[in-house]
Amino acid sequence: MPNTATRPRSVDSYRATIAALVTDLPIERLPVADCLGLVLAEDVTAPIALPPFDNSAMDGYAVRSVDVVGASEDNPVELPVSEDIPAGRTDVVPLLPGTAHRIMTGAPVPPGADTVVQVELTDSGVDKVRIFTPVALGTHLRRTGEDVREGSTVMTAGTVLRPAQLGFLAALGLPDLPVRRRPRVLILSTGTELVEPGRPLAAGQIYESNSVHIAAAVEEIGGVAHVLRSVPDDVEALYKTLEPHLHDHDLLITTGGVSAGAYEVVKDALAGEGVEFLKVAVQPGGPQGFGSYMGLPVVTLPGNPVSAALSFELFVRPALLRAMGRPDVDRKRVTAKASAAMTSPAGKKQYRRGYHEAGSVQAVPVGGPGSHLLMAFAQANCLIEIPEDVTEVPEGGDVQLVMLVP
């Protein structure tokens, strides 16, 4: 589609455009152990109670509380031990009055018992046990359904499945869960000058890093990344590289080849094929592209490493999280004081790399605004956002931080 834009698109407008491009992912059932970071797609009802049976909270002896009334160090109550109940025993027999069953933590409490005497309050007898203190009715018993009632709704659709949630659902005996599928993202970097890390560099060549960064960012949020190694600035080579993979993915992300100069292979190949190229009022990362190629949604990012990383952070990451059903698509924001003066171009929202220590009121710029300063990005834990209508931030001025780490 032709580019009809005459003015750069705002950051917020372009973010909404990319969010609409990446549609909701389908629902599938996955084993509980494979659902970390995914979003529950349907409410979950408890198929059993938790605990599923009355069980002991202590190692000790299951008794009737009336049988140990008056027990003391000087006058212990002695009871015959008629059964051993380890955890996992299923053929538990009733407790007869005036007797005790030795019982382990988690084992089922026998019918007739109404309390457990912890082993430390006894002589640990095997055939007979001496109990040195009275124990109140219900002591150290975990009652059926005390935690969860069978048939109750225990988790609602939209819940992000973290370790605690997965462990709980596994305890209910659920083998699999309905979740939004992981996004499958195809990543392609372009540039004749790019060399895979580990190979020697010739003059004029650089190591390809964009695909490593973007793939890691996709996988960090729970996606599946498929990297196609860099292609040269050749349109036919790009088509040939993409063709076998177009129907196996939810999104194609390219880096490089989208600017206004010559040898812009992504623009040359995809302009007029369903992808629009435009400028966004952001620094770094102004040249962008979006659309669809052969039915596959496409986001084209700039080639400069910081521009590519920032563009993914601002536009693609929230879109993928929303498609996964995640409620937390936005990074945490913090207001702080700039530790140094900064300048920004008029009409562009600038994102400077920064460092903000927890509990501090200061934001420290790391490196300059250049889109090639990768070390600064690696050292930063936040982005310092400077609005379009601000060209100078004085030392001590208020700034908004987009936190890159929790």
Short mmCIF file of C-alpha atoms in Angstrom, two decimals:
data_model
loop_
_atom_site.label_atom_id
_atom_site.label_comp_id
_atom_site.label_asym_id
_atom_site.label_seq_id
_atom_site.Cartn_x
_atom_site.Cartn_y
_atom_site.Cartn_z
CA MET A 1 0.00 0.00 0.00
CA PRO A 2 1.38 3.46 -0.75
CA ASN A 3 2.57 5.74 1.98
CA THR A 4 0.26 8.74 2.10
CA ALA A 5 1.53 10.16 5.37
CA THR A 6 2.85 13.69 5.11
CA ARG A 7 3.79 14.09 8.75
CA PRO A 8 5.53 11.65 11.10
CA ARG A 9 3.15 9.46 13.07
CA SER A 10 3.10 10.00 16.83
CA VAL A 11 4.46 7.29 19.12
CA ASP A 12 1.03 6.66 20.66
CA SER A 13 -0.70 6.50 17.28
CA TYR A 14 1.83 4.07 15.85
CA ARG A 15 1.72 1.93 18.96
CA ALA A 16 -2.05 1.59 18.48
CA THR A 17 -1.50 0.70 14.82
CA ILE A 18 0.83 -2.17 15.68
CA ALA A 19 -1.49 -3.36 18.47
CA ALA A 20 -4.30 -3.67 15.92
CA LEU A 21 -2.02 -5.48 13.47
CA VAL A 22 -1.24 -8.35 15.87
CA THR A 23 -4.56 -10.11 16.47
CA ASP A 24 -5.61 -12.21 19.46
CA LEU A 25 -3.84 -15.54 19.53
CA PRO A 26 -5.94 -18.73 19.45
CA ILE A 27 -6.73 -20.81 22.52
CA GLU A 28 -5.13 -24.21 22.98
CA ARG A 29 -4.77 -26.73 25.79
CA LEU A 30 -1.24 -27.27 27.04
CA PRO A 31 0.22 -29.41 29.82
CA VAL A 32 0.34 -27.47 33.07
CA ALA A 33 4.14 -27.61 33.13
CA ASP A 34 4.29 -25.87 29.73
CA CYS A 35 2.12 -22.88 30.65
CA LEU A 36 4.58 -20.63 32.48
CA GLY A 37 3.97 -16.99 31.54
CA LEU A 38 0.87 -17.75 29.48
CA VAL A 39 -2.62 -16.42 30.13
CA LEU A 40 -5.53 -18.55 31.26
CA ALA A 41 -8.24 -18.37 28.60
CA GLU A 42 -11.18 -19.74 30.62
CA ASP A 43 -12.28 -19.83 34.25
CA VAL A 44 -11.12 -22.90 36.18
CA THR A 45 -13.46 -24.82 38.49
CA ALA A 46 -11.99 -27.06 41.17
CA PRO A 47 -12.57 -30.72 40.26
CA ILE A 48 -11.75 -31.79 43.82
CA ALA A 49 -11.58 -30.25 47.28
CA LEU A 50 -8.28 -29.22 48.82
CA PRO A 51 -7.39 -30.94 51.01
CA PRO A 52 -9.28 -33.82 49.36
CA PHE A 53 -9.55 -35.64 52.71
CA ASP A 54 -9.02 -34.90 56.40
CA ASN A 55 -5.29 -35.28 57.03
CA SER A 56 -2.69 -34.72 59.68
CA ALA A 57 -0.70 -31.50 59.89
CA MET A 58 1.93 -33.15 62.10
CA ASP A 59 3.79 -36.35 62.71
CA GLY A 60 2.19 -37.80 65.83
CA TYR A 61 -0.79 -39.82 66.97
CA ALA A 62 -4.42 -39.66 65.90
CA VAL A 63 -6.64 -39.89 68.98
CA ARG A 64 -10.00 -38.89 70.38
CA SER A 65 -9.53 -35.70 72.39
CA VAL A 66 -11.65 -37.08 75.25
CA ASP A 67 -9.12 -39.89 75.69
CA VAL A 68 -6.26 -37.52 76.54
CA VAL A 69 -8.08 -35.19 78.94
CA GLY A 70 -5.99 -34.72 82.09
CA ALA A 71 -2.72 -35.94 80.58
CA SER A 72 0.37 -34.41 82.20
CA GLU A 73 4.08 -34.97 82.69
CA ASP A 74 3.41 -36.51 86.10
CA ASN A 75 0.35 -38.45 85.01
CA PRO A 76 0.61 -39.32 81.31
CA VAL A 77 -2.18 -41.05 79.43
CA GLU A 78 -1.09 -44.36 77.95
CA LEU A 79 -2.88 -45.70 74.87
CA PRO A 80 -2.28 -48.80 72.76
CA VAL A 81 -1.13 -48.04 69.20
CA SER A 82 -3.27 -50.19 66.93
CA GLU A 83 -2.30 -48.87 63.49
CA ASP A 84 0.46 -47.08 61.59
CA ILE A 85 -0.73 -44.54 58.98
CA PRO A 86 2.02 -43.29 56.69
CA ALA A 87 1.27 -40.68 54.03
CA GLY A 88 -0.24 -42.39 51.02
CA ARG A 89 -2.00 -45.22 52.89
CA THR A 90 -5.48 -45.73 51.44
CA ASP A 91 -6.92 -48.56 53.56
CA VAL A 92 -7.32 -46.56 56.77
CA VAL A 93 -9.35 -48.31 59.45
CA PRO A 94 -11.49 -46.50 62.04
CA LEU A 95 -9.99 -45.52 65.39
CA LEU A 96 -11.50 -47.35 68.32
CA PRO A 97 -12.11 -45.47 71.59
CA GLY A 98 -9.20 -45.66 74.00
CA THR A 99 -6.61 -46.32 71.28
CA ALA A 100 -4.22 -44.32 69.11
CA HIS A 101 -2.96 -44.57 65.54
CA ARG A 102 0.56 -43.45 64.80
CA ILE A 103 0.23 -40.99 61.90
CA MET A 104 2.55 -39.06 59.61
CA THR A 105 2.15 -35.55 58.17
CA GLY A 106 -0.27 -35.58 55.25
CA ALA A 107 -1.68 -39.01 56.05
CA PRO A 108 -5.47 -39.48 56.19
CA VAL A 109 -7.01 -39.09 59.62
CA PRO A 110 -8.92 -42.27 60.55
CA PRO A 111 -12.67 -42.11 61.15
CA GLY A 112 -13.31 -41.65 64.87
CA ALA A 113 -10.21 -39.48 65.49
CA ASP A 114 -10.78 -35.80 66.15
CA THR A 115 -7.29 -34.56 66.96
CA VAL A 116 -3.59 -35.28 66.44
CA VAL A 117 -1.06 -35.23 69.27
CA GLN A 118 2.30 -34.16 67.86
CA VAL A 119 5.08 -36.63 68.49
CA GLU A 120 7.07 -34.15 70.61
CA LEU A 121 4.35 -34.34 73.30
CA THR A 122 4.72 -38.13 73.61
CA ASP A 123 7.34 -40.78 74.30
CA SER A 124 7.22 -41.80 70.60
CA GLY A 125 6.02 -45.28 71.47
CA VAL A 126 5.31 -47.87 68.77
CA ASP A 127 3.14 -50.49 70.51
CA LYS A 128 1.99 -48.16 73.26
CA VAL A 129 2.30 -44.39 73.50
CA ARG A 130 2.47 -42.19 76.56
CA ILE A 131 0.96 -38.73 76.07
CA PHE A 132 2.12 -35.95 78.39
CA THR A 133 -0.35 -33.13 77.68
CA PRO A 134 -4.04 -32.77 76.80
CA VAL A 135 -4.78 -31.66 73.22
CA ALA A 136 -7.89 -29.75 72.23
CA LEU A 137 -10.47 -31.01 69.76
CA GLY A 138 -9.37 -30.43 66.12
CA THR A 139 -5.69 -29.78 66.87
CA HIS A 140 -3.35 -30.39 63.91
CA LEU A 141 -6.15 -31.49 61.59
CA ARG A 142 -6.45 -30.27 58.01
CA ARG A 143 -10.13 -30.53 57.12
CA THR A 144 -11.49 -31.54 53.72
CA GLY A 145 -12.11 -28.44 51.59
CA GLU A 146 -10.45 -26.12 54.12
CA ASP A 147 -8.46 -24.52 51.28
CA VAL A 148 -10.71 -25.10 48.25
CA ARG A 149 -14.26 -26.38 47.93
CA GLU A 150 -14.99 -28.80 45.12
CA GLY A 151 -16.87 -27.05 42.29
CA SER A 152 -15.77 -23.54 43.26
CA THR A 153 -14.22 -21.15 40.74
CA VAL A 154 -10.58 -20.96 41.73
CA MET A 155 -9.04 -18.95 38.88
CA THR A 156 -10.50 -16.62 36.29
CA ALA A 157 -9.73 -16.10 32.62
CA GLY A 158 -7.00 -13.52 32.13
CA THR A 159 -4.82 -14.77 34.98
CA VAL A 160 -1.11 -14.81 34.14
CA LEU A 161 0.20 -18.27 35.00
CA ARG A 162 3.27 -17.92 37.16
CA PRO A 163 4.88 -20.64 39.33
CA ALA A 164 2.45 -20.26 42.24
CA GLN A 165 -0.60 -20.51 39.97
CA LEU A 166 0.77 -23.55 38.12
CA GLY A 167 1.63 -25.36 41.32
CA PHE A 168 -1.85 -24.72 42.70
CA LEU A 169 -3.61 -25.96 39.56
CA ALA A 170 -1.42 -29.05 39.47
CA ALA A 171 -2.44 -29.74 43.08
CA LEU A 172 -6.04 -29.85 41.83
CA GLY A 173 -5.07 -32.64 39.48
CA LEU A 174 -5.46 -30.65 36.27
CA PRO A 175 -3.23 -32.16 33.56
CA ASP A 176 -3.64 -29.32 31.07
CA LEU A 177 -5.03 -25.80 30.83
CA PRO A 178 -6.78 -23.63 28.21
CA VAL A 179 -4.37 -20.80 27.40
CA ARG A 180 -3.65 -18.25 24.71
CA ARG A 181 -1.04 -19.77 22.44
CA ARG A 182 2.51 -18.50 22.46
CA PRO A 183 3.16 -16.09 19.59
CA ARG A 184 5.36 -17.57 16.88
CA VAL A 185 7.58 -14.79 15.58
CA LEU A 186 9.75 -14.93 12.47
CA ILE A 187 12.78 -12.63 12.69
CA LEU A 188 14.87 -11.54 9.70
CA SER A 189 17.77 -9.10 9.73
CA THR A 190 19.01 -7.63 6.48
CA GLY A 191 22.26 -6.11 5.32
CA THR A 192 25.13 -7.18 3.12
CA GLU A 193 27.52 -5.84 5.76
CA LEU A 194 26.29 -8.25 8.46
CA VAL A 195 28.36 -11.22 9.62
CA GLU A 196 27.30 -13.95 12.03
CA PRO A 197 29.16 -13.76 15.37
CA GLY A 198 32.13 -16.10 15.49
CA ARG A 199 33.27 -15.49 11.94
CA PRO A 200 36.13 -13.14 11.06
CA LEU A 201 35.21 -9.62 9.96
CA ALA A 202 36.37 -8.18 6.68
CA ALA A 203 36.74 -4.44 6.16
CA GLY A 204 33.36 -2.74 6.18
CA GLN A 205 31.58 -5.60 7.94
CA ILE A 206 29.91 -5.72 11.36
CA TYR A 207 28.54 -8.50 13.51
CA GLU A 208 24.80 -9.09 13.28
CA SER A 209 23.16 -8.56 16.67
CA ASN A 210 19.60 -7.41 16.01
CA SER A 211 18.19 -10.92 15.60
CA VAL A 212 19.79 -12.00 18.88
CA HIS A 213 18.27 -9.08 20.77
CA ILE A 214 14.81 -9.34 19.19
CA ALA A 215 14.62 -13.12 19.57
CA ALA A 216 15.59 -12.88 23.24
CA ALA A 217 12.99 -10.15 23.80
CA VAL A 218 10.30 -12.32 22.17
CA GLU A 219 11.22 -15.33 24.27
CA GLU A 220 11.42 -13.26 27.46
CA ILE A 221 7.68 -12.55 27.24
CA GLY A 222 6.80 -16.15 26.44
CA GLY A 223 6.94 -16.14 22.66
CA VAL A 224 8.66 -18.54 20.27
CA ALA A 225 11.30 -16.94 18.05
CA HIS A 226 12.47 -18.35 14.72
CA VAL A 227 15.51 -16.51 13.41
CA LEU A 228 16.41 -16.39 9.74
CA ARG A 229 20.04 -15.39 9.45
CA SER A 230 20.75 -12.08 7.76
CA VAL A 231 20.13 -11.76 4.03
CA PRO A 232 22.11 -9.46 1.72
CA ASP A 233 20.62 -6.35 0.15
CA ASP A 234 18.98 -8.35 -2.60
CA VAL A 235 15.21 -8.44 -3.15
CA GLU A 236 15.10 -11.91 -4.69
CA ALA A 237 17.21 -13.32 -1.87
CA LEU A 238 14.78 -11.85 0.65
CA TYR A 239 11.76 -13.38 -1.11
CA LYS A 240 13.49 -16.75 -1.33
CA THR A 241 14.45 -16.70 2.35
CA LEU A 242 10.95 -15.80 3.54
CA GLU A 243 8.84 -18.00 1.29
CA PRO A 244 9.10 -21.35 3.16
CA HIS A 245 8.09 -19.77 6.49
CA LEU A 246 5.21 -17.44 5.71
CA HIS A 247 2.42 -19.76 6.88
CA ASP A 248 3.99 -21.02 10.11
CA HIS A 249 4.12 -17.79 12.10
CA ASP A 250 1.97 -15.08 13.64
CA LEU A 251 4.27 -12.13 12.93
CA LEU A 252 7.30 -11.26 10.82
CA ILE A 253 9.79 -8.77 12.25
CA THR A 254 12.51 -7.46 9.96
CA THR A 255 15.37 -5.17 10.89
CA GLY A 256 17.15 -2.89 8.46
CA GLY A 257 16.41 -1.81 4.91
CA VAL A 258 13.63 0.67 5.70
CA SER A 259 15.28 4.11 5.45
CA ALA A 260 15.25 6.62 2.60
CA GLY A 261 18.58 5.74 1.00
CA ALA A 262 19.59 3.28 -1.70
CA TYR A 263 19.82 -0.47 -1.11
CA GLU A 264 16.86 -0.48 1.27
CA VAL A 265 15.99 -4.11 0.56
CA VAL A 266 12.97 -4.49 2.85
CA LYS A 267 11.32 -1.38 1.46
CA ASP A 268 12.18 -2.37 -2.12
CA ALA A 269 10.73 -5.85 -1.62
CA LEU A 270 7.61 -5.14 0.43
CA ALA A 271 6.44 -1.67 -0.63
CA GLY A 272 3.41 -2.22 -2.82
CA GLU A 273 3.05 -5.77 -1.46
CA GLY A 274 0.90 -4.83 1.52
CA VAL A 275 3.45 -3.06 3.72
CA GLU A 276 3.43 0.70 4.37
CA PHE A 277 6.61 2.58 5.20
CA LEU A 278 6.49 5.77 7.20
CA LYS A 279 8.22 7.98 9.74
CA VAL A 280 7.38 7.98 13.44
CA ALA A 281 8.13 11.04 15.58
CA VAL A 282 10.58 9.22 17.82
CA GLN A 283 14.32 9.32 18.40
CA PRO A 284 15.93 6.93 17.82
CA GLY A 285 13.89 4.73 15.49
CA GLY A 286 12.06 7.07 13.11
CA PRO A 287 11.86 4.85 9.96
CA GLN A 288 9.22 2.16 10.43
CA GLY A 289 6.93 -0.10 8.43
CA PHE A 290 3.88 -2.25 9.01
CA GLY A 291 1.31 -4.26 7.13
CA SER A 292 0.89 -7.76 5.75
CA TYR A 293 2.88 -9.83 3.28
CA MET A 294 1.24 -12.94 1.79
CA GLY A 295 -1.19 -12.95 4.73
CA LEU A 296 1.46 -12.67 7.44
CA PRO A 297 1.46 -9.52 9.62
CA VAL A 298 4.73 -7.64 9.27
CA VAL A 299 6.55 -5.04 11.36
CA THR A 300 9.72 -3.63 9.83
CA LEU A 301 12.19 -2.07 12.24
CA PRO A 302 15.22 0.15 11.56
CA GLY A 303 18.62 -1.47 11.26
CA ASN A 304 20.63 0.51 13.80
CA PRO A 305 20.80 -1.78 16.85
CA VAL A 306 19.47 0.68 19.42
CA SER A 307 16.72 1.82 17.05
CA ALA A 308 15.65 -1.79 16.51
CA ALA A 309 15.72 -2.59 20.22
CA LEU A 310 13.81 0.54 21.17
CA SER A 311 11.23 0.02 18.41
CA PHE A 312 10.53 -3.51 19.63
CA GLU A 313 10.19 -2.20 23.18
CA LEU A 314 7.80 0.62 22.28
CA PHE A 315 5.66 -0.96 19.58
CA VAL A 316 6.00 -4.72 19.22
CA ARG A 317 6.36 -5.93 22.80
CA PRO A 318 3.05 -4.43 24.01
CA ALA A 319 1.27 -5.71 20.89
CA LEU A 320 2.46 -9.28 21.46
CA LEU A 321 1.56 -9.16 25.15
CA ARG A 322 -1.94 -7.91 24.33
CA ALA A 323 -2.39 -10.68 21.74
CA MET A 324 -1.43 -13.20 24.44
CA GLY A 325 -4.16 -11.81 26.67
CA ARG A 326 -1.72 -10.33 29.15
CA PRO A 327 -3.11 -7.48 31.28
CA ASP A 328 0.37 -6.06 31.98
CA VAL A 329 1.31 -4.77 28.52
CA ASP A 330 2.86 -1.54 29.81
CA ARG A 331 6.14 -1.21 31.63
CA LYS A 332 6.22 0.36 35.07
CA ARG A 333 6.69 4.14 34.99
CA VAL A 334 8.52 6.24 37.57
CA THR A 335 8.94 10.00 37.96
CA ALA A 336 12.49 11.08 38.80
CA LYS A 337 14.90 14.00 38.67
CA ALA A 338 17.42 14.20 35.83
CA SER A 339 20.97 14.04 37.18
CA ALA A 340 22.26 15.96 34.13
CA ALA A 341 20.88 18.35 31.55
CA MET A 342 19.66 16.82 28.27
CA THR A 343 18.51 18.15 24.91
CA SER A 344 15.97 16.67 22.52
CA PRO A 345 14.85 17.52 18.95
CA ALA A 346 11.61 19.47 18.66
CA GLY A 347 8.64 17.43 17.51
CA LYS A 348 10.10 14.04 18.44
CA LYS A 349 9.63 11.96 21.55
CA GLN A 350 13.13 11.04 22.60
CA TYR A 351 14.11 8.01 24.63
CA ARG A 352 17.48 8.26 26.34
CA ARG A 353 19.00 5.28 28.06
CA GLY A 354 19.19 5.71 31.80
CA TYR A 355 19.84 4.18 35.18
CA HIS A 356 17.57 4.54 38.20
CA GLU A 357 18.41 2.98 41.51
CA ALA A 358 15.53 1.80 43.68
CA GLY A 359 14.80 4.35 46.40
CA SER A 360 16.66 7.12 44.58
CA VAL A 361 15.01 10.26 43.22
CA GLN A 362 17.55 10.58 40.40
CA ALA A 363 17.65 9.31 36.84
CA VAL A 364 21.17 9.10 35.43
CA PRO A 365 21.52 9.30 31.62
CA VAL A 366 23.73 6.51 30.26
CA GLY A 367 25.53 7.39 27.04
CA GLY A 368 24.25 9.79 24.43
CA PRO A 369 21.18 9.71 22.17
CA GLY A 370 22.95 7.96 19.26
CA SER A 371 21.29 4.89 17.77
CA HIS A 372 24.60 3.00 17.61
CA LEU A 373 25.48 3.19 21.31
CA LEU A 374 24.80 -0.43 22.26
CA MET A 375 26.86 -0.50 25.44
CA ALA A 376 24.71 2.26 26.94
CA PHE A 377 21.58 0.20 26.24
CA ALA A 378 23.16 -2.83 27.90
CA GLN A 379 24.01 -0.78 30.99
CA ALA A 380 20.60 0.91 31.27
CA ASN A 381 17.70 -0.28 33.39
CA CYS A 382 15.24 2.36 32.17
CA LEU A 383 14.39 4.69 29.32
CA ILE A 384 14.21 8.42 30.00
CA GLU A 385 11.23 9.72 28.03
CA ILE A 386 11.40 13.32 26.80
CA PRO A 387 8.11 14.54 25.24
CA GLU A 388 7.81 15.98 21.72
CA ASP A 389 7.30 19.54 22.98
CA VAL A 390 10.37 19.54 25.25
CA THR A 391 13.75 20.42 23.76
CA GLU A 392 15.74 20.92 26.96
CA VAL A 393 15.64 19.13 30.30
CA PRO A 394 17.60 20.98 32.99
CA GLU A 395 19.62 19.21 35.62
CA GLY A 396 17.16 18.38 38.39
CA GLY A 397 14.18 18.58 36.05
CA ASP A 398 11.34 16.06 36.32
CA VAL A 399 11.46 13.18 33.83
CA GLN A 400 9.34 10.12 33.19
CA LEU A 401 11.13 6.77 33.28
CA VAL A 402 10.04 3.61 31.52
CA MET A 403 11.51 0.83 33.66
CA LEU A 404 13.07 -2.01 31.67
CA VAL A 405 13.51 -4.26 34.70
CA PRO A 406 11.10 -4.91 37.62
#
